[in-house]
mmCIF file of C-alpha atoms in Angstrom:
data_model
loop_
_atom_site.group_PDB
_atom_site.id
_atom_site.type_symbol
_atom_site.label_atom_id
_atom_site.label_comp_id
_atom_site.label_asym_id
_atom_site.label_seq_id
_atom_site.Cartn_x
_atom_site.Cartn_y
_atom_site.Cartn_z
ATOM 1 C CA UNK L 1 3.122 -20.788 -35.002
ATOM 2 C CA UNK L 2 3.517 -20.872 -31.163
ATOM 3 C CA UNK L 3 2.553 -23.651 -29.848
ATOM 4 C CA UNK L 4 1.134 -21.807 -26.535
ATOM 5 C CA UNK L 5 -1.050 -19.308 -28.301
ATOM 6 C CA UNK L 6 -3.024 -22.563 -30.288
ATOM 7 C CA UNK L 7 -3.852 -24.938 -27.405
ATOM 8 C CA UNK L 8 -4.337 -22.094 -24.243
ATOM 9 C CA UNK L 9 -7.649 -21.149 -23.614
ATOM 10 C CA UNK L 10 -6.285 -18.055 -22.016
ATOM 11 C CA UNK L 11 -6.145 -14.719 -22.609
ATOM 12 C CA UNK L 12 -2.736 -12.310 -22.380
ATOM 13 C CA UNK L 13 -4.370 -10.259 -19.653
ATOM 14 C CA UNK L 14 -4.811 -13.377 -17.264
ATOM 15 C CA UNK L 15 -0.784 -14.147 -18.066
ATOM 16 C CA UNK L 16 0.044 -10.418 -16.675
ATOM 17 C CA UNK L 17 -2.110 -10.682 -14.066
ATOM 18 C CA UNK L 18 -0.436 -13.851 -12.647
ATOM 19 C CA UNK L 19 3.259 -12.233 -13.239
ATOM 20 C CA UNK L 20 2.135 -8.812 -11.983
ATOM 21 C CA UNK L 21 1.196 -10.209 -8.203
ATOM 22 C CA UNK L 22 4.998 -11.184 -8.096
ATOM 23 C CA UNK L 23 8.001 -9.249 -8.317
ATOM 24 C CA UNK L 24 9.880 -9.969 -11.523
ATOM 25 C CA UNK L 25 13.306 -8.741 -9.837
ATOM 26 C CA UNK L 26 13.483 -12.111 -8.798
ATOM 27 C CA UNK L 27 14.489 -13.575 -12.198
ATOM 28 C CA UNK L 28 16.117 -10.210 -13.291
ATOM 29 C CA UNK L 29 19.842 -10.880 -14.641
ATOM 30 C CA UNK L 30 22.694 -9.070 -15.403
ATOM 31 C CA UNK L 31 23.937 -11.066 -17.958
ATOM 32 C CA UNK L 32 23.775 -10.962 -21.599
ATOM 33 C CA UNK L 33 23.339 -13.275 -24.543
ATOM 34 C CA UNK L 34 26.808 -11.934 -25.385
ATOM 35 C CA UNK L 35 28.447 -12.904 -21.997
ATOM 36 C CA UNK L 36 27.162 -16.467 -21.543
ATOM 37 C CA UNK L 37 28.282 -19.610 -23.172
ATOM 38 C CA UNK L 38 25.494 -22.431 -22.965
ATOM 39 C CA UNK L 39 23.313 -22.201 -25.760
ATOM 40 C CA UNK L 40 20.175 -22.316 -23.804
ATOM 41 C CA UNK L 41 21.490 -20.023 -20.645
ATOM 42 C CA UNK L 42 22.202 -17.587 -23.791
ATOM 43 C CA UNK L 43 18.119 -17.905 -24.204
ATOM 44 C CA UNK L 44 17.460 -16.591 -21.043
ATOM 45 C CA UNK L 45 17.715 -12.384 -20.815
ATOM 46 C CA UNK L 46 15.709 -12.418 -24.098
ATOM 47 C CA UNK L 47 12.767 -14.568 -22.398
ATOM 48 C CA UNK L 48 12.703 -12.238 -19.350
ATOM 49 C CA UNK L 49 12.582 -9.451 -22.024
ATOM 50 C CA UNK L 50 9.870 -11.073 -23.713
ATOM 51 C CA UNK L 51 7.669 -11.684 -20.266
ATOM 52 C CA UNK L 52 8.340 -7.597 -19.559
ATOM 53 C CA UNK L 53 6.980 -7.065 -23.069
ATOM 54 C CA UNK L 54 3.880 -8.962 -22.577
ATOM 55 C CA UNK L 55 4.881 -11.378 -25.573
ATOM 56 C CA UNK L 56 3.253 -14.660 -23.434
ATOM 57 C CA UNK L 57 3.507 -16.949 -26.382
ATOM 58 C CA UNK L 58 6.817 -16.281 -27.327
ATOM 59 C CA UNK L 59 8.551 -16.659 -24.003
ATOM 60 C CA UNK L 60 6.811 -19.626 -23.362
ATOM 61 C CA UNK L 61 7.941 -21.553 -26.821
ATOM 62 C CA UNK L 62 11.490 -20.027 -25.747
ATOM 63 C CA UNK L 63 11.189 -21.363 -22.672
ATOM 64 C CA UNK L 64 10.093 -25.214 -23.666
ATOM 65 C CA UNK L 65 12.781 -25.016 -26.463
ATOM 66 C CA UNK L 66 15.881 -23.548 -23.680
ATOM 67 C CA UNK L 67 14.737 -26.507 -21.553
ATOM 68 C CA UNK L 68 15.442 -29.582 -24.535
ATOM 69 C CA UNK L 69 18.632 -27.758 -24.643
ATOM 70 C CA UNK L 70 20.074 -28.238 -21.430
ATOM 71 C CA UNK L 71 20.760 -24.960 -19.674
ATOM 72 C CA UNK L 72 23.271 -24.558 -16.538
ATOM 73 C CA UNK L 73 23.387 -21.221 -14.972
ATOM 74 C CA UNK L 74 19.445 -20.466 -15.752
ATOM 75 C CA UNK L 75 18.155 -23.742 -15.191
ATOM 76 C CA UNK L 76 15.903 -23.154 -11.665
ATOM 77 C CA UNK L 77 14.793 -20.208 -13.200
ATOM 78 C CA UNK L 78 13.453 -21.683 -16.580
ATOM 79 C CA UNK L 79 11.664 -24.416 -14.257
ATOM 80 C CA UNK L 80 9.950 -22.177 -12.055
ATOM 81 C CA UNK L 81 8.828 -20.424 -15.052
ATOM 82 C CA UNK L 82 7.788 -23.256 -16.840
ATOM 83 C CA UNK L 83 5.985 -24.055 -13.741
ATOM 84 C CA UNK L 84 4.347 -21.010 -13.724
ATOM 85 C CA UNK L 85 2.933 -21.020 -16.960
ATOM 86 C CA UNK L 86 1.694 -24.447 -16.836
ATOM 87 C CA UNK L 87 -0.134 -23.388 -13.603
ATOM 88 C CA UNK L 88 -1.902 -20.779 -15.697
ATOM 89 C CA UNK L 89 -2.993 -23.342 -18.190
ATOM 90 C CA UNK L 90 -4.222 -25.545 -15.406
ATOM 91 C CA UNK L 91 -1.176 -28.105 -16.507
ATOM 92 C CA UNK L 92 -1.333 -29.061 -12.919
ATOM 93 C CA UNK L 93 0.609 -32.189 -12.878
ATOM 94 C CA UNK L 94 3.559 -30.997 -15.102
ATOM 95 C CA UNK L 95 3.620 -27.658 -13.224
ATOM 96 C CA UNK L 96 4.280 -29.391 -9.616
ATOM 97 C CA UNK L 97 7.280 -31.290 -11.222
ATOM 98 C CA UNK L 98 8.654 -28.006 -12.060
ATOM 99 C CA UNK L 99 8.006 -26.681 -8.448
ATOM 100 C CA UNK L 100 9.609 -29.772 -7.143
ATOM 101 C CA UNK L 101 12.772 -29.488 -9.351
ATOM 102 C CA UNK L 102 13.537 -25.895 -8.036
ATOM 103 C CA UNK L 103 12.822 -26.869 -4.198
ATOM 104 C CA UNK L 104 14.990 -29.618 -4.505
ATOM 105 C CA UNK L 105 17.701 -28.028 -6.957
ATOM 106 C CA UNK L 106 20.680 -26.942 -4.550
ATOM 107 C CA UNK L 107 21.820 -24.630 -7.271
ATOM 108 C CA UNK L 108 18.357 -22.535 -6.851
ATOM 109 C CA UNK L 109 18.837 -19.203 -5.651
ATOM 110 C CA UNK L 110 16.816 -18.214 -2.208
ATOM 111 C CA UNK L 111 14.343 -15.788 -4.263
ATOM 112 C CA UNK L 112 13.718 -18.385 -6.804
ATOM 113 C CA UNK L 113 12.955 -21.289 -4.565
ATOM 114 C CA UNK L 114 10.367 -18.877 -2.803
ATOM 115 C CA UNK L 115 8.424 -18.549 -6.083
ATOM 116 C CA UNK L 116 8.365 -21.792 -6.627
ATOM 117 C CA UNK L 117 7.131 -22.495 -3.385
ATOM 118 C CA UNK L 118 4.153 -19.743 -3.582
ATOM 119 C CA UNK L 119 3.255 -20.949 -7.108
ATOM 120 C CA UNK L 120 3.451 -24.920 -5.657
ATOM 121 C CA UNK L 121 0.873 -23.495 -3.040
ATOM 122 C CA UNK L 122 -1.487 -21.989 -5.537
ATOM 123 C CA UNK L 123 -1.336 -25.157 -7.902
ATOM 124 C CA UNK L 124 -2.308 -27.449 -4.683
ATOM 125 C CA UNK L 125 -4.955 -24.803 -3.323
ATOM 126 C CA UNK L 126 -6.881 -25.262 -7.449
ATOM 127 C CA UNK L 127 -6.892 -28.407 -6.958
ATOM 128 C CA UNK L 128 -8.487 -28.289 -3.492
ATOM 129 C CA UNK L 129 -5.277 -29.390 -1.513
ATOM 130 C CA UNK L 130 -5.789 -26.826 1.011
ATOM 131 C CA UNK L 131 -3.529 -28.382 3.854
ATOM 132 C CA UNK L 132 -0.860 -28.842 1.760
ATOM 133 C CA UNK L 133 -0.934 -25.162 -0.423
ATOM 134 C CA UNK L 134 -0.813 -23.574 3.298
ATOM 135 C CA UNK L 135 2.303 -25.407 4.435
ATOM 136 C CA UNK L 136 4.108 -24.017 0.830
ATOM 137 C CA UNK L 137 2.612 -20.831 1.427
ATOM 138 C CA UNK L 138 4.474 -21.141 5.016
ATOM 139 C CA UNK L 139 7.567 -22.574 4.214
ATOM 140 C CA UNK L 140 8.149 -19.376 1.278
ATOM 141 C CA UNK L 141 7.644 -16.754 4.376
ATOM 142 C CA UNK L 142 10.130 -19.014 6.478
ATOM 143 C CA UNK L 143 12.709 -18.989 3.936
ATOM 144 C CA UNK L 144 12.968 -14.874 3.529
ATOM 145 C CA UNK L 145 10.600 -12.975 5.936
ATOM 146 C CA UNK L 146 11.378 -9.600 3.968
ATOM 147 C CA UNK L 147 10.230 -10.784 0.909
ATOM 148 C CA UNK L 148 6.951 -8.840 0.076
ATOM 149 C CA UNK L 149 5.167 -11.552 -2.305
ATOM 150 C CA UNK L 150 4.843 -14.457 0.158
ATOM 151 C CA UNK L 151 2.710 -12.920 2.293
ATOM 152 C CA UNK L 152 0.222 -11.561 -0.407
ATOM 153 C CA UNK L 153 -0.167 -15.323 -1.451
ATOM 154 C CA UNK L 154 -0.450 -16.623 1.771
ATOM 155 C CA UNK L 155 -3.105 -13.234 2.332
ATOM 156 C CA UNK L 156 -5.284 -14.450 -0.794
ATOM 157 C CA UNK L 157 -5.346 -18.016 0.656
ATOM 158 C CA UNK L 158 -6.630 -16.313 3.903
ATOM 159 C CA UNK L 159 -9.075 -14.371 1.865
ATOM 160 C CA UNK L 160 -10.300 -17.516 0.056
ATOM 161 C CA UNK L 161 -10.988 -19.429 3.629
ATOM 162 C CA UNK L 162 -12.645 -15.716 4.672
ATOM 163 C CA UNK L 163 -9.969 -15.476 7.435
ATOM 164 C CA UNK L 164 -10.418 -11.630 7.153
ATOM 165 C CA UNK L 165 -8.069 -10.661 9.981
ATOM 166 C CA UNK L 166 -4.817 -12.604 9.038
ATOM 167 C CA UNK L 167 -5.313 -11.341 5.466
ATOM 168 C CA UNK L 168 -5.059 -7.860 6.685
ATOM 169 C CA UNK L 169 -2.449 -8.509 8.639
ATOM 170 C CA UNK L 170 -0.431 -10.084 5.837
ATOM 171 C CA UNK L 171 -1.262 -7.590 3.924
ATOM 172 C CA UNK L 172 -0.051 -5.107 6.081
ATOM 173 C CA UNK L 173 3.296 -6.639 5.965
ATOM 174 C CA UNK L 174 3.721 -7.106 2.233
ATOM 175 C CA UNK L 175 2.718 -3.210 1.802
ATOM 176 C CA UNK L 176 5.250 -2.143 4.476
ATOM 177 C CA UNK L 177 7.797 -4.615 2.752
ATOM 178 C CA UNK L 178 6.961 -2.385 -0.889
ATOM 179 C CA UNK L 179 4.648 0.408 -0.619
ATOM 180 C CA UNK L 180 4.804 0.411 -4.297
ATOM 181 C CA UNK L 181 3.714 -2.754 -4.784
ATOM 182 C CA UNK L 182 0.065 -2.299 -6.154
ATOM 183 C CA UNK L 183 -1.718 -6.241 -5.710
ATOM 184 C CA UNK L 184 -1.122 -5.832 -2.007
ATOM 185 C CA UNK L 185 -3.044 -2.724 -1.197
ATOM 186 C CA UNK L 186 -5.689 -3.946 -4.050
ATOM 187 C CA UNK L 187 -6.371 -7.433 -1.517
ATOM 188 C CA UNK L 188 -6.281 -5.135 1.447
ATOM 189 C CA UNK L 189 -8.995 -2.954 0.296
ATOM 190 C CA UNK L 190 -11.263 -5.742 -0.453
ATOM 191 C CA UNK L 191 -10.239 -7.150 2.907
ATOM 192 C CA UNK L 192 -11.473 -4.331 4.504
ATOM 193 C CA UNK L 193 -13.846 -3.819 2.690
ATOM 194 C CA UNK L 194 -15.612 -7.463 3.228
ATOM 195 C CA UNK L 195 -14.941 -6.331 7.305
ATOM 196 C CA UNK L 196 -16.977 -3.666 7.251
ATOM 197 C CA UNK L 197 -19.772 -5.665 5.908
ATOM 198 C CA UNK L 198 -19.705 -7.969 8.357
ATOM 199 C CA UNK L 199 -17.829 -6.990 11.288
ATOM 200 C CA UNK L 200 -17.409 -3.396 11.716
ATOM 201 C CA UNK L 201 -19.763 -1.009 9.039
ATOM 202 C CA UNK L 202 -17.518 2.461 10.293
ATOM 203 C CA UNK L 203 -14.279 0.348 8.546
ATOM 204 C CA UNK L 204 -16.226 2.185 4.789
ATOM 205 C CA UNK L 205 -14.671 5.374 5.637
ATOM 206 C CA UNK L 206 -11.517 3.806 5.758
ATOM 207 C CA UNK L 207 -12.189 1.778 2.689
ATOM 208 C CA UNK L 208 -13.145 4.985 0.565
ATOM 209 C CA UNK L 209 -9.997 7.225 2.099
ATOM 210 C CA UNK L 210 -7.595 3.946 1.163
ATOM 211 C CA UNK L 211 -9.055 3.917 -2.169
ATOM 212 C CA UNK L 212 -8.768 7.607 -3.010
ATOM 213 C CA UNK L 213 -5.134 7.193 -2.038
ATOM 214 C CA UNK L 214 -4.892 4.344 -4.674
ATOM 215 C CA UNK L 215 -6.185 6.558 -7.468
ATOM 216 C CA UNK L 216 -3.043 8.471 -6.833
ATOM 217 C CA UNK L 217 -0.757 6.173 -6.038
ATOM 218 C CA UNK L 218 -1.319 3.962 -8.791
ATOM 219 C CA UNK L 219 -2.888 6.070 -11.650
ATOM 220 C CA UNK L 220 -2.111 3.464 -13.915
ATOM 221 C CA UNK L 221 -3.308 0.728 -12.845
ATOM 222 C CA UNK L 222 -6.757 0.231 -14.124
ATOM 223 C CA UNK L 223 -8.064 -2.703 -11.640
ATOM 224 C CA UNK L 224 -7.406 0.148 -8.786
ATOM 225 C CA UNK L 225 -10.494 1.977 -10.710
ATOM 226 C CA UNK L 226 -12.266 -0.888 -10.931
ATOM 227 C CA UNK L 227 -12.010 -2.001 -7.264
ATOM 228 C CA UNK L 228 -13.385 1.236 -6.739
ATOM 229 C CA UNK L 229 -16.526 1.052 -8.845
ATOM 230 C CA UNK L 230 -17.418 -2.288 -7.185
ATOM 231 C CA UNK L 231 -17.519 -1.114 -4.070
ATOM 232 C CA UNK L 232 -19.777 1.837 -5.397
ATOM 233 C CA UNK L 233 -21.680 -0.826 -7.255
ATOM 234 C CA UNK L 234 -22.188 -3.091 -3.740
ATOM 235 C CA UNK L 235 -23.277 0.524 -2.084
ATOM 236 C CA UNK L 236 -25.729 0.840 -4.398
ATOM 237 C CA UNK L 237 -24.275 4.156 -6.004
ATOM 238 C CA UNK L 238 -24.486 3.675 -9.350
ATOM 239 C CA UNK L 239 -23.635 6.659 -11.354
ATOM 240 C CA UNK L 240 -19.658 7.369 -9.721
ATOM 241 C CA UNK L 241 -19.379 3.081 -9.945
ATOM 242 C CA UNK L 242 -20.301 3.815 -13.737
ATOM 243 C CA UNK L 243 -17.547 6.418 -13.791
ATOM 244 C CA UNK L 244 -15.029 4.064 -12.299
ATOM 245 C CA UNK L 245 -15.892 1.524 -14.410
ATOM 246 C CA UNK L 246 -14.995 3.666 -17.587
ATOM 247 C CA UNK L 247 -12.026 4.799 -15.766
ATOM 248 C CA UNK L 248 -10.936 1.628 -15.891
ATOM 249 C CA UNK L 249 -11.831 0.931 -19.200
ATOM 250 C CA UNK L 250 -10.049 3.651 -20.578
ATOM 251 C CA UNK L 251 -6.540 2.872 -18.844
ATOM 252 C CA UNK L 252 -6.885 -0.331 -20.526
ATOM 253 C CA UNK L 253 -9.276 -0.783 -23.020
ATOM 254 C CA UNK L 254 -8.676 -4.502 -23.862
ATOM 255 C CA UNK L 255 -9.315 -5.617 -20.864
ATOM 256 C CA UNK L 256 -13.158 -6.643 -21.365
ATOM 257 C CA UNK L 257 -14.186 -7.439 -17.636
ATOM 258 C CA UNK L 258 -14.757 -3.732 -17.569
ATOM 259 C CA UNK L 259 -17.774 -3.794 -20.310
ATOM 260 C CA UNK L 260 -18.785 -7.080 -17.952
ATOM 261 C CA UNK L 261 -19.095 -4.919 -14.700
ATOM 262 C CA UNK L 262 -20.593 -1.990 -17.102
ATOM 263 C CA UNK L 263 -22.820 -4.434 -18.317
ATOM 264 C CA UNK L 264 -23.646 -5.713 -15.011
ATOM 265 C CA UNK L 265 -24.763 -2.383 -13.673
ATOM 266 C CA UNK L 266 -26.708 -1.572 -16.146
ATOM 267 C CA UNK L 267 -28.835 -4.289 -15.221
ATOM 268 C CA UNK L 268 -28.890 -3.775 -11.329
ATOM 269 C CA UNK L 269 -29.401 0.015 -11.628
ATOM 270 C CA UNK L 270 -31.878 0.196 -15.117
ATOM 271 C CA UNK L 271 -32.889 -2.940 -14.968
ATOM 272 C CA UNK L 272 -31.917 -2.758 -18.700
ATOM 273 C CA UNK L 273 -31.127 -6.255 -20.430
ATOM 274 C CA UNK L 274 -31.210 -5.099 -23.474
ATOM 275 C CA UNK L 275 -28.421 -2.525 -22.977
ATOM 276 C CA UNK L 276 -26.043 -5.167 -21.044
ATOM 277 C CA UNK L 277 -26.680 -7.542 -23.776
ATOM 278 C CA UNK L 278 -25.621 -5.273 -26.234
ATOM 279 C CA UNK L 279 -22.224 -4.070 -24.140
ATOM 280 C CA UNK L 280 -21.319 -8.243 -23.389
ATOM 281 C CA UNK L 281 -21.832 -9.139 -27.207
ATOM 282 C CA UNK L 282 -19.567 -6.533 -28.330
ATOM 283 C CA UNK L 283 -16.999 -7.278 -25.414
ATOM 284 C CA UNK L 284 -17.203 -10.739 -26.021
ATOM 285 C CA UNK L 285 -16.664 -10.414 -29.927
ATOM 286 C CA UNK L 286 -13.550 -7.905 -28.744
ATOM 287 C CA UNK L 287 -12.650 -10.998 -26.573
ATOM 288 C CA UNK L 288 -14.327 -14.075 -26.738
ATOM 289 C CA UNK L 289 -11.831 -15.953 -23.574
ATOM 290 C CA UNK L 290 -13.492 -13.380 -21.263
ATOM 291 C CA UNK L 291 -14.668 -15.650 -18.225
ATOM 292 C CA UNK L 292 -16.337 -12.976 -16.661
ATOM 293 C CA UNK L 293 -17.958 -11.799 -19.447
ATOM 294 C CA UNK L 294 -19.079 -15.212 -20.927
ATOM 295 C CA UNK L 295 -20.616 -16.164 -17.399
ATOM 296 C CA UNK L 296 -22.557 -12.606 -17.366
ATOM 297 C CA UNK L 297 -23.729 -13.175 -20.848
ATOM 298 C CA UNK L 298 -24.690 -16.715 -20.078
ATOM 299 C CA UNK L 299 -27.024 -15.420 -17.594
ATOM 300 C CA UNK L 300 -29.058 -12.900 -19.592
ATOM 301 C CA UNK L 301 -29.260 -15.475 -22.170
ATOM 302 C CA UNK L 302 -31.525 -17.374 -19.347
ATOM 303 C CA UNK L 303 -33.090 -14.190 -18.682
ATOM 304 C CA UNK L 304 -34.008 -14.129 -22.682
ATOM 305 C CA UNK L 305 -34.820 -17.717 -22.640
ATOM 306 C CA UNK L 306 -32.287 -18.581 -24.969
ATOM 307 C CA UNK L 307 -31.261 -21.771 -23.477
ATOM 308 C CA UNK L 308 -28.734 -23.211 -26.649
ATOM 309 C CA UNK L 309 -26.949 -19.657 -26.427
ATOM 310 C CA UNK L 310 -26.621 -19.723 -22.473
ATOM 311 C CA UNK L 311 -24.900 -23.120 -22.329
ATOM 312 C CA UNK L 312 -22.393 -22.348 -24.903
ATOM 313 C CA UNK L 313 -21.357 -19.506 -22.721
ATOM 314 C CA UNK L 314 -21.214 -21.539 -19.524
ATOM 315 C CA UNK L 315 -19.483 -24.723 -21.630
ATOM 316 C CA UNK L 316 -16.578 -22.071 -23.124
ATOM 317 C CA UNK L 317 -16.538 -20.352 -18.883
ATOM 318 C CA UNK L 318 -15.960 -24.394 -18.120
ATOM 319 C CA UNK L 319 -12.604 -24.666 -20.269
ATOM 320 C CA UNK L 320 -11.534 -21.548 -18.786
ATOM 321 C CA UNK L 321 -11.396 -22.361 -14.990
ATOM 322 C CA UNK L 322 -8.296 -23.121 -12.957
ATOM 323 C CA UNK L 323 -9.750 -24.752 -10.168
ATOM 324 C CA UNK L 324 -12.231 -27.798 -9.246
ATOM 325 C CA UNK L 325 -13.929 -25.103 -6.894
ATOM 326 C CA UNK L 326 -14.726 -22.719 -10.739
ATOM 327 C CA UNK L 327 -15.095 -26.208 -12.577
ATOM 328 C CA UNK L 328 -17.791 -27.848 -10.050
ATOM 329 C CA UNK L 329 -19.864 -23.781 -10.154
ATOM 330 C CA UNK L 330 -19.784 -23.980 -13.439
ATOM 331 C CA UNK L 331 -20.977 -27.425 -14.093
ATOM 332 C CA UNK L 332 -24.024 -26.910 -11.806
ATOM 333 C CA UNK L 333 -25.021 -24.135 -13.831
ATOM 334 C CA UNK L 334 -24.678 -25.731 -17.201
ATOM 335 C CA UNK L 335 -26.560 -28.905 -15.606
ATOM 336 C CA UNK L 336 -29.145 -26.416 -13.627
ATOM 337 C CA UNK L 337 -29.863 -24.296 -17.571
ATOM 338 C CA UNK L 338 -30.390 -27.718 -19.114
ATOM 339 C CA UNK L 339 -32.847 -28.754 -16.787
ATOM 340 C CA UNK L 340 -34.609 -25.993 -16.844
ATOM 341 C CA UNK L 341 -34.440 -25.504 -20.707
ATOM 342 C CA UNK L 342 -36.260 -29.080 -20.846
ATOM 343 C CA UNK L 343 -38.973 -27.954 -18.102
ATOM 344 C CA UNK L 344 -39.673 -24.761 -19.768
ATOM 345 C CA UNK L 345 -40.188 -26.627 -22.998
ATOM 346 C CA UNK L 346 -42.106 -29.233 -21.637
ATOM 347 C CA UNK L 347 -44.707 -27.519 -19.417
ATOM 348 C CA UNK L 348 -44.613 -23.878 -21.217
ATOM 349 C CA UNK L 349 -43.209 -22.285 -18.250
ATOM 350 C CA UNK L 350 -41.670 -18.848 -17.891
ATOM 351 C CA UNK L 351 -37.771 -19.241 -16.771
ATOM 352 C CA UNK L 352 -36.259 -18.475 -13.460
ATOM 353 C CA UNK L 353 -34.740 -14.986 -12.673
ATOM 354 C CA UNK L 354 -31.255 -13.760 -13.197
ATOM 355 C CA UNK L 355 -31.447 -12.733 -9.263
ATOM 356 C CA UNK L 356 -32.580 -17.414 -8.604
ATOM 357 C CA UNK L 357 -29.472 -17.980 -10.167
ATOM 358 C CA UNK L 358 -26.624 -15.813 -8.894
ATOM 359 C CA UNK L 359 -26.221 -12.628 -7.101
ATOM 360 C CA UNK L 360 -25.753 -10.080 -9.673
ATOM 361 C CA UNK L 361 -23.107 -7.680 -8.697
ATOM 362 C CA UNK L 362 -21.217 -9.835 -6.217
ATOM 363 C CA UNK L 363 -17.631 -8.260 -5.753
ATOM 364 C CA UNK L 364 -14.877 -10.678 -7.238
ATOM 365 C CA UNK L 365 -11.964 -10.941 -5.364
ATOM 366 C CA UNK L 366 -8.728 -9.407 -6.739
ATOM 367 C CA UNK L 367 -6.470 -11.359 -8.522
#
């Protein structure tokens, strides 16, 4: 049994997400298990196959088991992607090594170094390392300032320090770098969009013509929907976000955060708990590594009083963050229900509102 699939709390979709805000051309080869000699090189077009494929698990074990075996040609490549996937399973420590192999590896091809360097930035900005994620961040635009995915990363760190304006700009460059690159024009939306909330309201229009465009451009690409139904949501339409949101859901119906924003607007526009209960217990049976949908559920089990049910939800959320920023939210909460389980209890109080403990319906920033 892989190896990967027992000890990661997360789920496939998180995996695809990280691999799909990159372009994959960078580790593309040419070769095939036929044309090389090293046993583990040999290992190599298969894993890519298996990454394009979605099978996570399985190109992971390959990779860890092309590694014992010493590969030449491959061998920056197999780091960086061992580094990558260890950054996904918050393996920070073991996942900078691998970063620091590649930068250092002379052998490492230009476009290879540059992921490494983008991933080395996001491991450092989890683990609140700001100063040193933007100088990585930096140094991958330096090395090859054509390449499209250094400037999304370095956009998303802007986003995360609420430097609206050099997002945008970033943004602007990675989208005229690919115009077909989807996770660009998804961060530049909800750039914009976050601008005309606080900077310039007539910047909506934009937002809504940009997002129509989307729709077309990317048909496929369910999170384009879903972007759109939150920004419905925020505006307080609630029947076309509810639209969006089963858009969504229907381009890709095992992704669960879906039911979660489904869920969520059931309870801002019907103030029906019972409803969004019923949607986040079936999406979390459907998936049960659903951050989104665990949190969500955690809160209506406050709601409901049901204090033992509500920090289960927010102690399985806690095993599934990738950041001391998540890990330190998430701990407050569970330490915040606790307390007030044991006041309730104590003094036969009624509980605090969903609306005390977090803003329902805040927009999440695209991955």
């Amino acid at each position: 049994s892989s190896g990967i699939n027992a000890e990661w709390p997360l789920r496939p979709g998180v995996v695809r997400t990280a691999f799909d805000s990159i372009h994959m051309r960078d580790f593309a080869t040419d070769e095939t298990e036929e044309s090389l000699a090293n046993d583990a090189d040999k290992m190599y077009p298969r894993i890519i196959s298996l990454i394009s494929s979605n099978d996570f698990f399985g190109a992971y074990d390959a990779i860890v088991e092309a590694l014992k075996l010493s590969p030449k040609k491959f061998k920056p490549q197999l780091d960086c992607l061992d580094g990558i996937f260890s950054w996904i399973k918050t393996d920070y420590g073991h996942a900078i090594k691998c970063f620091d192999a590649v930068v250092t590896n002379s052998s490492s091809y230009l476009r290879i170094k540059i992921q490494a360097l983008i991933h080395r930035g996001e491991v450092y900005q989890a683990m609140g390392r700001r100063e040193k994620a933007f100088m990585d961040y930096n140094s991958a635009v330096g090395l090859d300032e054509d390449h499209p995915d250094p400037y999304l990363h370095r956009a998303q760190f802007f986003l995360s320090c609420e430097k609206l304006p050099e997002a945008v700009a970033d943004l602007n460059i990675a989208i005229k770098l690919d115009e077909d690159f989807a996770s660009p024009w998804q961060q530049l939306v909800y750039a914009k969009y976050q601008m005309s909330r606080v900077l310039n309201p007539a910047l909506l229009h934009e937002v809504y013509t940009m997002l129509d465009d989307m729709l077309v451009r990317f048909p496929k690409v369910a999170d384009v929907c879903a972007l759109y139904g939150q920004v419905l949501q925020d505006q307080k339409e609630f029947v076309r976000a509810e639209e969006f949101f089963k858009r969504a859901s229907n381009v890709a119906p095992s992704n669960v955060t879906y039911k979660g924003h489904l869920a969520t607007l059931k309870m801002m526009a019907e103030n029906n708990y019972d409803g969004a209960l019923e949607l986040l217990e079936e999406a979390n049976q459907q998936d049960p590594k659903c951050d989104f949908v665990l949190e969500t559920l955690g809160m209506i089990y406050i709601q409901k009083q049901k204090y033992k049910e509500a920090l289960d939800c927010f102690e399985k959320v806690l095993q599934l963050t990738k950041s001391e920023a998540e890990a330190a939210h998430y701990s407050a909460l569970a330490i915040g229900i606790k307390s007030q389980w044991e006041v309730c209890d104590e003094y036969d109080v009624k509980p605090i509102n969903l609306s005390d403990v977090q803003g329902m319906g805040n927009m999440m920033i695209p991955q």
